[in-house]
Short mmCIF file of C-alpha atoms and ligand atoms in Angstrom, two decimals:
data_model
loop_
_atom_site.label_atom_id
_atom_site.label_comp_id
_atom_site.label_asym_id
_atom_site.label_seq_id
_atom_site.Cartn_x
_atom_site.Cartn_y
_atom_site.Cartn_z
CA MET A 65 -44.52 26.61 -19.90
CA MET A 66 -40.98 27.52 -20.93
CA LYS A 67 -40.57 30.87 -22.64
CA THR A 68 -39.53 30.91 -26.32
CA ALA A 69 -36.18 32.54 -25.49
CA ASP A 70 -35.40 29.98 -22.76
CA GLU A 71 -36.31 27.12 -25.09
CA PHE A 72 -34.00 28.61 -27.69
CA LEU A 73 -31.13 28.61 -25.21
CA VAL A 74 -31.74 25.04 -24.10
CA LYS A 75 -31.94 23.75 -27.68
CA SER A 76 -28.90 25.77 -28.77
CA ASP A 77 -26.94 24.27 -25.92
CA GLU A 78 -27.89 20.74 -27.00
CA LYS A 79 -27.24 21.26 -30.71
CA ALA A 80 -23.96 23.09 -30.37
CA PHE A 81 -22.49 20.00 -28.67
CA ASP A 82 -24.10 17.44 -30.97
CA LEU A 83 -21.04 16.33 -32.94
CA GLY A 84 -23.05 14.22 -35.42
CA HIS A 85 -25.13 17.25 -36.34
CA ARG A 86 -22.06 19.39 -36.72
CA LYS A 87 -20.40 16.83 -39.01
CA THR A 88 -23.41 16.66 -41.36
CA ILE A 89 -23.87 20.42 -41.49
CA ASN A 90 -20.19 21.14 -42.05
CA HIS A 91 -20.14 18.56 -44.83
CA ASN A 92 -23.23 19.96 -46.58
CA ILE A 93 -22.29 23.62 -46.14
CA GLY A 94 -18.77 22.78 -47.32
CA LYS A 95 -20.21 21.41 -50.58
CA TYR A 96 -22.38 24.51 -50.87
CA ASN A 97 -19.41 26.83 -50.40
CA VAL A 98 -17.49 25.19 -53.23
CA ALA A 99 -20.49 25.44 -55.58
CA VAL A 100 -21.25 29.06 -54.67
CA THR A 101 -17.66 30.20 -55.15
CA ARG A 102 -17.88 28.83 -58.67
CA GLY A 103 -21.40 30.20 -59.23
CA ILE A 104 -20.67 33.78 -58.27
CA SER A 105 -17.42 33.80 -60.23
CA ARG A 106 -19.55 33.89 -63.39
CA PHE A 107 -20.68 37.44 -62.68
CA GLU A 108 -18.71 40.04 -64.54
CA ASN A 109 -19.26 42.52 -61.73
CA LEU A 110 -20.98 40.88 -58.80
CA GLU A 111 -20.83 43.96 -56.61
CA ASN A 112 -22.68 46.03 -59.20
CA SER A 113 -25.33 43.34 -59.65
CA LYS A 114 -25.89 43.27 -55.89
CA LYS A 115 -26.13 47.05 -55.74
CA LYS A 116 -28.64 47.02 -58.58
CA ALA A 117 -30.74 44.36 -56.83
CA HIS A 118 -30.69 46.45 -53.66
CA ALA A 119 -31.76 49.57 -55.58
CA ILE A 120 -34.64 47.78 -57.31
CA LYS A 121 -35.86 46.31 -54.05
CA TRP A 122 -35.58 49.72 -52.41
CA ARG A 123 -37.74 51.22 -55.18
CA VAL A 124 -40.29 48.44 -54.83
CA MET A 125 -40.62 48.77 -51.07
CA GLU A 126 -41.00 52.53 -51.26
CA ASN A 127 -43.74 52.07 -53.88
CA LEU A 128 -45.44 48.89 -52.81
CA ASP A 129 -48.81 50.63 -52.98
CA LYS A 130 -48.25 51.15 -56.71
CA TYR A 131 -46.68 47.83 -57.71
CA LEU A 132 -49.07 45.49 -55.93
CA PRO A 133 -52.24 46.93 -57.54
CA GLU A 134 -50.40 46.91 -60.88
CA PHE A 135 -49.71 43.19 -60.44
CA GLU A 136 -53.30 42.58 -59.41
CA ALA A 137 -54.81 44.41 -62.40
CA ASN A 138 -52.54 42.65 -64.90
CA PHE A 139 -53.04 39.20 -63.40
CA GLN A 140 -56.82 39.61 -63.29
CA ARG A 141 -56.88 40.80 -66.88
CA ARG A 142 -55.61 37.36 -67.87
CA GLY A 143 -58.27 35.55 -65.90
CA GLY A 144 -56.44 35.03 -62.60
CA LYS A 145 -57.94 35.83 -59.22
CA VAL A 146 -56.15 37.75 -56.49
CA ILE A 147 -56.91 37.37 -52.79
CA TRP A 148 -55.39 39.63 -50.15
CA ALA A 149 -54.72 37.92 -46.82
CA ASN A 150 -53.84 39.96 -43.76
CA ASP A 151 -52.66 37.01 -41.73
CA ALA A 152 -52.25 33.24 -41.62
CA ALA A 153 -55.84 32.61 -40.52
CA GLU A 154 -57.26 34.59 -43.43
CA ALA A 155 -55.02 32.82 -45.92
CA GLN A 156 -56.00 29.40 -44.49
CA LYS A 157 -59.69 30.26 -44.68
CA GLU A 158 -59.48 31.40 -48.30
CA ILE A 159 -57.56 28.30 -49.34
CA LEU A 160 -60.09 26.05 -47.63
CA ASN A 161 -62.95 27.88 -49.38
CA ILE A 162 -61.38 27.32 -52.79
CA ILE A 163 -60.76 23.63 -52.06
CA ASN A 164 -64.26 23.09 -50.69
CA LYS A 165 -65.83 24.82 -53.66
CA ARG A 166 -64.19 22.18 -55.83
CA ASN A 167 -64.97 19.44 -53.37
CA GLY A 168 -61.24 18.79 -53.26
CA LYS A 169 -59.70 16.08 -51.13
CA THR A 170 -56.06 16.05 -52.18
CA VAL A 171 -53.45 18.75 -52.58
CA ILE A 172 -50.02 18.47 -54.15
CA LYS A 173 -47.55 21.14 -53.10
CA SER A 174 -44.30 22.51 -54.35
CA LYS A 175 -41.74 23.98 -51.98
CA SER A 176 -42.93 27.22 -50.41
CA MET A 177 -41.88 28.95 -47.20
CA THR A 178 -45.08 31.02 -47.14
CA THR A 179 -47.10 27.82 -46.80
CA GLU A 180 -44.84 26.88 -43.89
CA GLU A 181 -45.50 30.29 -42.42
CA ILE A 182 -49.26 29.67 -42.40
CA HIS A 183 -48.87 26.00 -41.28
CA LEU A 184 -50.84 24.91 -44.28
CA ASN A 185 -50.22 21.16 -44.19
CA ASP A 186 -51.37 20.83 -40.57
CA PHE A 187 -54.38 23.03 -41.22
CA LEU A 188 -55.48 21.03 -44.27
CA GLY A 189 -54.88 17.77 -42.41
CA GLU A 190 -57.22 18.95 -39.65
CA HIS A 191 -59.89 19.46 -42.31
CA GLY A 192 -59.49 15.99 -43.79
CA ILE A 193 -57.50 17.11 -46.84
CA GLU A 194 -54.32 15.28 -47.79
CA SER A 195 -51.53 17.72 -48.55
CA LEU A 196 -48.37 16.23 -49.96
CA GLU A 197 -44.99 17.87 -50.48
CA SER A 198 -43.44 17.12 -53.87
CA ASP A 199 -40.00 18.72 -53.50
CA LEU A 200 -37.69 15.86 -52.49
CA GLY A 201 -36.20 17.62 -49.46
CA GLU A 202 -39.63 18.77 -48.29
CA TYR A 203 -41.03 15.28 -48.88
CA ILE A 204 -38.30 13.81 -46.66
CA VAL A 205 -38.92 16.23 -43.78
CA GLN A 206 -42.67 15.74 -44.16
CA LEU A 207 -42.17 11.98 -43.78
CA LEU A 208 -40.27 12.70 -40.57
CA GLY A 209 -42.94 15.11 -39.33
CA GLN A 210 -40.38 17.92 -39.19
CA PRO A 211 -40.43 21.48 -40.48
CA PRO A 212 -37.80 22.45 -43.08
CA TYR A 213 -34.37 22.85 -41.56
CA HIS A 214 -33.22 25.44 -44.08
CA ILE A 215 -35.09 27.82 -46.41
CA VAL A 216 -33.44 26.42 -49.55
CA THR A 217 -32.36 22.90 -48.55
CA PRO A 218 -35.02 21.60 -46.16
CA ALA A 219 -33.27 18.31 -45.36
CA MET A 220 -29.74 19.70 -45.04
CA HIS A 221 -29.37 18.25 -41.55
CA LEU A 222 -29.74 14.67 -42.74
CA SER A 223 -26.99 12.44 -44.11
CA LYS A 224 -27.66 10.17 -47.07
CA GLU A 225 -27.47 7.17 -44.71
CA GLU A 226 -30.23 8.63 -42.54
CA ILE A 227 -32.43 9.22 -45.60
CA ALA A 228 -31.73 5.70 -46.87
CA LYS A 229 -32.83 4.33 -43.47
CA LEU A 230 -36.00 6.41 -43.54
CA PHE A 231 -36.93 5.10 -47.00
CA HIS A 232 -36.00 1.57 -45.95
CA ASP A 233 -38.34 1.77 -42.94
CA ARG A 234 -41.18 3.42 -44.85
CA PHE A 235 -40.98 1.91 -48.33
CA GLY A 236 -38.74 -1.14 -48.05
CA THR A 237 -35.92 0.18 -50.24
CA PRO A 238 -32.44 -1.31 -49.57
CA ILE A 239 -30.85 0.07 -46.40
CA ASP A 240 -27.80 1.07 -48.45
CA ALA A 241 -29.76 2.61 -51.33
CA THR A 242 -27.91 5.27 -53.30
CA PRO A 243 -29.24 8.84 -53.63
CA GLN A 244 -30.21 7.96 -57.24
CA GLN A 245 -32.24 4.95 -56.08
CA LEU A 246 -33.93 7.00 -53.38
CA THR A 247 -34.81 9.76 -55.83
CA GLN A 248 -36.21 7.17 -58.22
CA LYS A 249 -38.40 5.75 -55.44
CA ALA A 250 -39.70 9.19 -54.49
CA ARG A 251 -40.42 9.90 -58.14
CA GLU A 252 -42.45 6.69 -58.49
CA LEU A 253 -44.45 7.48 -55.36
CA LEU A 254 -45.12 11.09 -56.32
CA ARG A 255 -45.89 10.73 -60.03
CA GLU A 256 -49.24 9.18 -59.43
CA LYS A 257 -50.11 11.86 -56.86
CA TYR A 258 -49.78 14.66 -59.41
CA LEU A 259 -52.35 12.96 -61.58
CA ARG A 260 -54.83 12.45 -58.77
CA ALA A 261 -54.47 15.76 -56.91
CA ASP A 262 -57.47 18.10 -57.02
CA ILE A 263 -55.50 21.23 -56.18
CA GLY A 264 -51.92 22.32 -56.77
CA ILE A 265 -50.35 24.77 -54.32
CA SER A 266 -47.11 26.66 -54.80
CA GLY A 267 -45.35 29.73 -53.50
CA GLY A 268 -43.77 32.26 -55.82
CA ASN A 269 -40.16 33.43 -56.02
CA PHE A 270 -41.17 36.69 -57.64
CA LEU A 271 -44.35 38.57 -58.48
CA ILE A 272 -43.93 40.50 -61.72
CA ALA A 273 -45.89 43.73 -61.71
CA ASP A 274 -45.84 44.74 -65.38
CA THR A 275 -47.08 41.40 -66.72
CA GLY A 276 -49.10 40.21 -63.71
CA SER A 277 -47.16 36.94 -63.45
CA ILE A 278 -45.51 34.78 -60.84
CA ALA A 279 -42.02 33.44 -61.39
CA LEU A 280 -41.09 30.03 -60.00
CA THR A 281 -37.61 28.64 -59.82
CA GLU A 282 -36.73 25.04 -58.93
CA ASN A 283 -34.48 22.11 -59.74
CA GLU A 284 -36.76 19.10 -59.84
CA GLY A 285 -39.58 20.04 -62.20
CA ASN A 286 -42.08 19.22 -59.47
CA ALA A 287 -43.40 22.80 -59.28
CA ARG A 288 -44.31 22.63 -62.96
CA LEU A 289 -46.24 19.43 -62.39
CA CYS A 290 -47.98 20.87 -59.31
CA THR A 291 -49.06 23.98 -61.16
CA THR A 292 -50.19 22.38 -64.41
CA PHE A 293 -51.74 18.96 -63.68
CA PRO A 294 -54.43 19.86 -61.10
CA LYS A 295 -57.47 21.80 -62.25
CA VAL A 296 -56.87 24.54 -59.70
CA HIS A 297 -53.60 26.24 -58.85
CA ILE A 298 -53.19 28.43 -55.77
CA ALA A 299 -49.97 30.42 -55.28
CA ILE A 300 -49.33 31.92 -51.85
CA VAL A 301 -46.83 34.73 -52.11
CA GLY A 302 -45.56 37.32 -49.63
CA ILE A 303 -46.25 40.89 -50.72
CA GLU A 304 -42.53 41.72 -50.63
CA LYS A 305 -41.80 39.36 -53.53
CA ILE A 306 -42.78 41.90 -56.13
CA ILE A 307 -40.39 43.14 -58.81
CA PRO A 308 -41.32 45.88 -61.28
CA SER A 309 -40.77 44.14 -64.58
CA MET A 310 -40.12 40.83 -66.28
CA ALA A 311 -36.83 42.31 -67.47
CA ASP A 312 -35.66 42.33 -63.82
CA LEU A 313 -35.57 38.53 -63.79
CA ASP A 314 -32.46 38.88 -65.88
CA LEU A 315 -30.79 40.06 -62.69
CA PHE A 316 -32.74 38.27 -59.95
CA TRP A 317 -32.80 34.74 -61.34
CA PRO A 318 -29.01 34.40 -61.65
CA LEU A 319 -28.50 36.14 -58.30
CA LEU A 320 -30.87 33.73 -56.58
CA ALA A 321 -29.48 30.63 -58.29
CA SER A 322 -25.82 31.46 -57.70
CA HIS A 323 -26.28 32.41 -54.05
CA GLY A 324 -28.83 29.69 -53.31
CA THR A 325 -27.13 26.65 -54.82
CA GLY A 326 -24.12 27.86 -56.79
CA GLN A 327 -25.82 27.30 -60.15
CA ASN A 328 -25.64 29.81 -63.00
CA LEU A 329 -29.36 29.39 -63.33
CA THR A 330 -31.74 27.01 -61.62
CA VAL A 331 -32.84 24.09 -63.83
CA TYR A 332 -36.53 24.94 -64.20
CA ASN A 333 -37.69 28.54 -64.39
CA THR A 334 -41.36 29.13 -64.99
CA ILE A 335 -43.45 32.23 -65.49
CA LEU A 336 -47.17 31.80 -64.93
CA SER A 337 -49.61 34.54 -65.89
CA GLY A 338 -53.03 33.11 -65.17
CA PRO A 339 -55.10 29.99 -65.84
CA ARG A 340 -55.09 28.05 -69.11
CA ARG A 341 -56.40 30.11 -71.99
CA PRO A 342 -58.71 28.64 -74.66
CA GLU A 343 -55.90 28.29 -77.20
CA GLU A 344 -53.56 26.59 -74.70
CA THR A 345 -53.32 22.84 -74.07
CA ASP A 346 -51.90 22.80 -70.53
CA GLY A 347 -52.51 24.54 -67.26
CA PRO A 348 -55.19 24.81 -64.59
CA GLU A 349 -58.76 25.91 -65.15
CA GLU A 350 -58.48 28.35 -62.26
CA MET A 351 -55.50 30.16 -60.84
CA TYR A 352 -55.40 32.17 -57.62
CA VAL A 353 -52.65 34.28 -56.12
CA ILE A 354 -52.94 34.91 -52.40
CA LEU A 355 -50.97 38.01 -51.46
CA LEU A 356 -49.85 37.44 -47.91
CA ASP A 357 -49.11 40.21 -45.44
CA ASN A 358 -48.81 38.30 -42.14
CA GLY A 359 -46.74 40.97 -40.41
CA ARG A 360 -44.84 42.25 -43.44
CA THR A 361 -46.49 45.68 -43.25
CA ASN A 362 -45.30 45.93 -39.62
CA LEU A 363 -41.78 45.59 -40.96
CA LEU A 364 -42.54 48.01 -43.78
CA ALA A 365 -43.57 50.56 -41.17
CA GLN A 366 -40.05 50.45 -39.68
CA LYS A 367 -38.21 52.91 -41.87
CA GLU A 368 -34.76 51.73 -40.83
CA GLN A 369 -35.47 48.02 -40.79
CA ARG A 370 -37.69 47.56 -43.84
CA GLN A 371 -34.58 46.42 -45.71
CA GLY A 372 -35.43 43.02 -44.29
CA LEU A 373 -38.12 42.87 -47.00
CA TYR A 374 -35.51 42.98 -49.78
CA CYS A 375 -34.68 39.33 -49.10
CA ILE A 376 -34.91 36.95 -52.07
CA ARG A 377 -34.64 33.86 -49.82
CA CYS A 378 -31.40 32.53 -51.23
CA GLY A 379 -30.25 31.14 -47.87
CA ALA A 380 -26.67 32.43 -48.28
CA CYS A 381 -26.70 34.21 -44.93
CA LEU A 382 -27.72 31.00 -43.15
CA ASN A 383 -24.81 29.09 -44.64
CA ALA A 384 -22.38 31.85 -43.75
CA CYS A 385 -23.52 32.34 -40.17
CA PRO A 386 -21.30 30.82 -37.45
CA VAL A 387 -24.29 30.70 -35.10
CA TYR A 388 -26.56 28.88 -37.59
CA LYS A 389 -23.78 26.41 -38.39
CA ASN A 390 -23.53 25.47 -34.74
CA ILE A 391 -27.11 25.48 -33.53
CA GLY A 392 -28.90 24.46 -36.76
CA GLY A 393 -32.15 25.55 -38.34
CA HIS A 394 -34.66 23.80 -36.09
CA THR A 395 -33.40 25.51 -32.94
CA TYR A 396 -34.80 28.87 -34.03
CA ASP A 397 -38.33 27.41 -34.02
CA THR A 398 -39.39 29.98 -36.60
CA THR A 399 -40.27 29.67 -40.29
CA TYR A 400 -37.26 31.77 -41.29
CA SER A 401 -34.11 30.82 -39.44
CA GLY A 402 -30.55 32.14 -39.43
CA PRO A 403 -29.68 35.82 -39.81
CA ILE A 404 -32.63 36.74 -42.03
CA GLY A 405 -35.02 35.03 -39.61
CA SER A 406 -33.44 36.88 -36.72
CA ILE A 407 -34.03 40.27 -38.28
CA ILE A 408 -37.55 39.78 -39.63
CA THR A 409 -39.21 37.46 -37.11
CA PRO A 410 -39.40 40.03 -34.26
CA HIS A 411 -41.42 42.24 -36.64
CA LEU A 412 -43.51 39.47 -38.17
CA LYS A 413 -44.34 37.72 -34.92
CA GLY A 414 -43.67 40.19 -32.13
CA MET A 415 -40.61 41.82 -30.59
CA LYS A 416 -41.44 40.67 -27.07
CA GLU A 417 -41.35 36.97 -27.87
CA PHE A 418 -38.65 36.92 -30.55
CA LYS A 419 -36.21 39.69 -29.65
CA HIS A 420 -33.73 37.10 -28.36
CA LEU A 421 -32.97 36.09 -31.97
CA SER A 422 -31.41 39.50 -32.63
CA TYR A 423 -28.96 38.76 -29.81
CA ALA A 424 -28.05 35.34 -31.22
CA SER A 425 -25.26 36.77 -33.31
CA SER A 426 -21.57 37.46 -33.02
CA LEU A 427 -22.08 40.51 -35.30
CA CYS A 428 -19.22 39.25 -37.45
CA GLY A 429 -20.95 40.74 -40.49
CA LYS A 430 -20.48 37.71 -42.74
CA CYS A 431 -24.24 37.63 -43.42
CA SER A 432 -24.23 41.19 -44.80
CA GLU A 433 -21.16 40.41 -46.86
CA VAL A 434 -22.74 37.45 -48.68
CA CYS A 435 -26.26 38.85 -49.15
CA PRO A 436 -27.07 39.31 -52.87
CA ALA A 437 -29.61 42.02 -52.02
CA LYS A 438 -27.01 43.85 -49.92
CA ILE A 439 -29.16 43.89 -46.82
CA ASP A 440 -27.23 45.36 -43.94
CA ILE A 441 -28.19 42.38 -41.79
CA HIS A 442 -25.90 42.92 -38.83
CA LYS A 443 -26.97 46.55 -38.61
CA MET A 444 -30.60 45.39 -38.55
CA LEU A 445 -29.73 43.09 -35.65
CA LEU A 446 -28.41 46.07 -33.74
CA LEU A 447 -31.46 48.16 -34.58
CA ASN A 448 -33.71 45.38 -33.28
CA ARG A 449 -31.68 45.30 -30.06
CA ARG A 450 -32.04 49.06 -29.77
CA ASP A 451 -35.81 48.77 -30.24
CA ALA A 452 -36.05 46.00 -27.65
CA ALA A 453 -34.16 48.17 -25.18
CA THR A 454 -36.09 51.39 -25.83
CA THR A 455 -39.45 49.65 -25.56
CA HIS A 456 -38.30 47.95 -22.31
CA GLU A 457 -38.70 44.42 -23.72
CA ASN A 458 -35.47 43.25 -22.07
CA PRO A 459 -35.43 41.65 -18.60
CA LYS A 460 -35.58 44.08 -15.67
CA THR A 461 -32.27 42.82 -14.24
CA GLU A 462 -30.53 43.62 -17.51
CA GLU A 463 -31.97 47.12 -17.55
CA ILE A 464 -30.89 47.73 -13.96
CA GLY A 465 -27.44 46.33 -14.71
CA TRP A 466 -26.87 48.64 -17.67
CA LYS A 467 -28.21 51.64 -15.77
CA MET A 468 -25.76 50.99 -12.92
CA TRP A 469 -22.95 50.48 -15.40
CA LYS A 470 -23.79 53.74 -17.19
CA THR A 471 -23.98 55.73 -13.95
CA GLY A 472 -20.67 54.28 -12.81
CA MET A 473 -18.87 54.80 -16.12
CA GLN A 474 -19.84 58.45 -16.34
CA LYS A 475 -17.60 59.47 -13.43
CA ARG A 476 -14.27 58.07 -12.31
CA SER A 477 -15.01 58.78 -8.64
CA ARG A 478 -18.22 56.71 -8.88
CA MET A 479 -16.39 53.84 -10.55
CA ASP A 480 -13.86 53.78 -7.75
CA MET A 481 -16.45 54.05 -5.01
CA VAL A 482 -16.61 50.27 -4.70
CA GLY A 483 -13.72 47.84 -4.91
CA GLY A 484 -13.21 44.94 -7.31
CA LYS A 485 -14.78 42.43 -4.94
CA LEU A 486 -18.15 44.17 -4.91
CA LYS A 487 -18.00 44.82 -8.64
CA ASN A 488 -17.42 41.11 -9.27
CA PHE A 489 -20.32 40.27 -7.01
CA PHE A 490 -22.71 42.50 -8.97
CA MET A 491 -21.44 41.32 -12.34
CA LYS A 492 -22.13 37.72 -11.34
CA LEU A 493 -25.50 38.59 -9.89
CA LEU A 494 -26.71 40.45 -12.97
CA PHE A 495 -24.94 38.85 -15.91
CA ARG A 496 -24.06 35.26 -14.91
CA LYS A 497 -27.02 33.75 -16.77
CA SER A 498 -26.66 35.73 -19.97
CA TRP A 499 -22.89 35.18 -19.96
CA GLY A 500 -23.51 31.44 -20.28
CA LYS A 501 -22.17 28.44 -18.40
CA TYR A 502 -19.30 27.70 -20.79
CA ARG A 503 -17.51 31.01 -20.39
CA GLU A 504 -15.61 32.32 -17.42
CA MET A 505 -16.87 35.70 -16.28
CA PRO A 506 -14.08 38.27 -16.51
CA GLU A 507 -12.71 39.24 -13.10
CA VAL A 508 -12.39 42.91 -12.22
CA ALA A 509 -9.04 43.69 -10.56
CA PRO A 510 -9.22 44.61 -6.85
CA LYS A 511 -8.04 48.15 -7.62
CA SER A 512 -8.65 50.17 -10.78
CA PHE A 513 -5.79 51.39 -12.94
CA ALA A 514 -6.58 55.00 -11.98
CA ARG A 515 -6.34 54.21 -8.29
CA LEU A 516 -3.09 52.26 -8.72
CA TYR A 517 -1.69 55.17 -10.71
CA GLU A 518 -2.69 57.67 -8.04
CA GLU A 519 -1.14 55.49 -5.34
CA LYS A 520 2.08 55.13 -7.31
CA LYS A 521 2.25 58.86 -7.95
CA LYS A 522 1.79 59.53 -4.26
CA ALA A 523 4.45 56.98 -3.32
CA ASP A 524 6.91 58.47 -5.84
CA ASN A 525 6.33 61.99 -4.45
CA ASN A 526 6.99 60.91 -0.87
S1 SF4 B 621 -31.07 38.07 -46.29
FE1 SF4 B 621 -29.82 38.09 -48.17
S2 SF4 B 621 -28.43 36.34 -47.92
FE2 SF4 B 621 -30.10 36.03 -46.42
S3 SF4 B 621 -31.60 34.76 -47.48
FE3 SF4 B 621 -32.20 36.89 -47.84
S4 SF4 B 621 -31.25 37.48 -49.78
FE4 SF4 B 621 -30.22 35.61 -49.09
#
């Protein structure tokens, strides 16, 4: 079986030269760039807002043991139930228990990367439960049997013609249907599903500690329908999503909307604080929040890299990244792709298997520049590389190569011990593969500058 890193290289190679893919991505990211430039211009002092977001997230991560129980106590006080899940298997098991208790057969879902992380749809399918995505982009990729391509815009890699063809093949809509017609068709198909679904499942953009609530933000209104129509609502939220107070949404909602889609504020913003109360007319009879660890505490344990947990999943770093724009979201083969995926995945899923992602970067720093939480992403990439090297996770040949290079570089006489020919031979032997087939290896001159200088000096003296 091919190793994850090798697969990544093969797929990157294919995608980077797929001109159709590049055209669609450039078009969609181009539209995003225009919208975001306008969106962030609405901040009076964007830099200060970003610094404040960073400071709040820092405080939260340093005090997670205080904020999470505070959320739990407040949410339970209003009738909600909290479940702590260490990993994907635990979360899956708890969700299945809740569904089985209700004898549920159908689930309607709103967009959630945590459910992707635990492979919920496949898991429920294996247990005979229909799980349907209701976000339009997610619905499209679900029809194609694909994972989301991007954490904010799951179907970003598809052109409107490709989506029209998909709907034509599946539902008989005109082959040249407009985006409005396609949306209308999806709406017709989904409406009835909300009414029939036994369970509604969502993620959560923020967990609010002081009120014990989850905050959801979306543009289609589907999350509201998912969380209010079915009798049971389950929200699966990563433990890092906590913010201290409802007042902090004043900062985080506009930051997320402007960096995610270029909006001042997303169209639908909902705060849910438990199941329906006796005096209320709408809402589920039961509401659960599953607090998901799934490797997050491993990242928390890394003092220098825990910044990765400040992420609010706006997707801005993906859109800014020259690597992501060329190889696309699916190539990473991880739930979180692009720069943020590259810094957190080695900690969530293992350094040995995913360290290569921290090398898939030009270190241009654009990701850090655009991040609304001011995560020093490119520094995190370097720290991951350092960790991979110090724990000897890199290939043996690479280690030997660097050792030889270090020994040689420490003394001029050692560097000049062998000529350019032999140096070129070793460079090719050790680095040819990692250098890649599209780049020419640099050639070392037959004689070093120091030697040429010495020779010239000698000749001048004679
Ligand atoms: S790391 Fe920053 S820019 Fe990237 S998705 Fe997270 S918050 Fe957005």
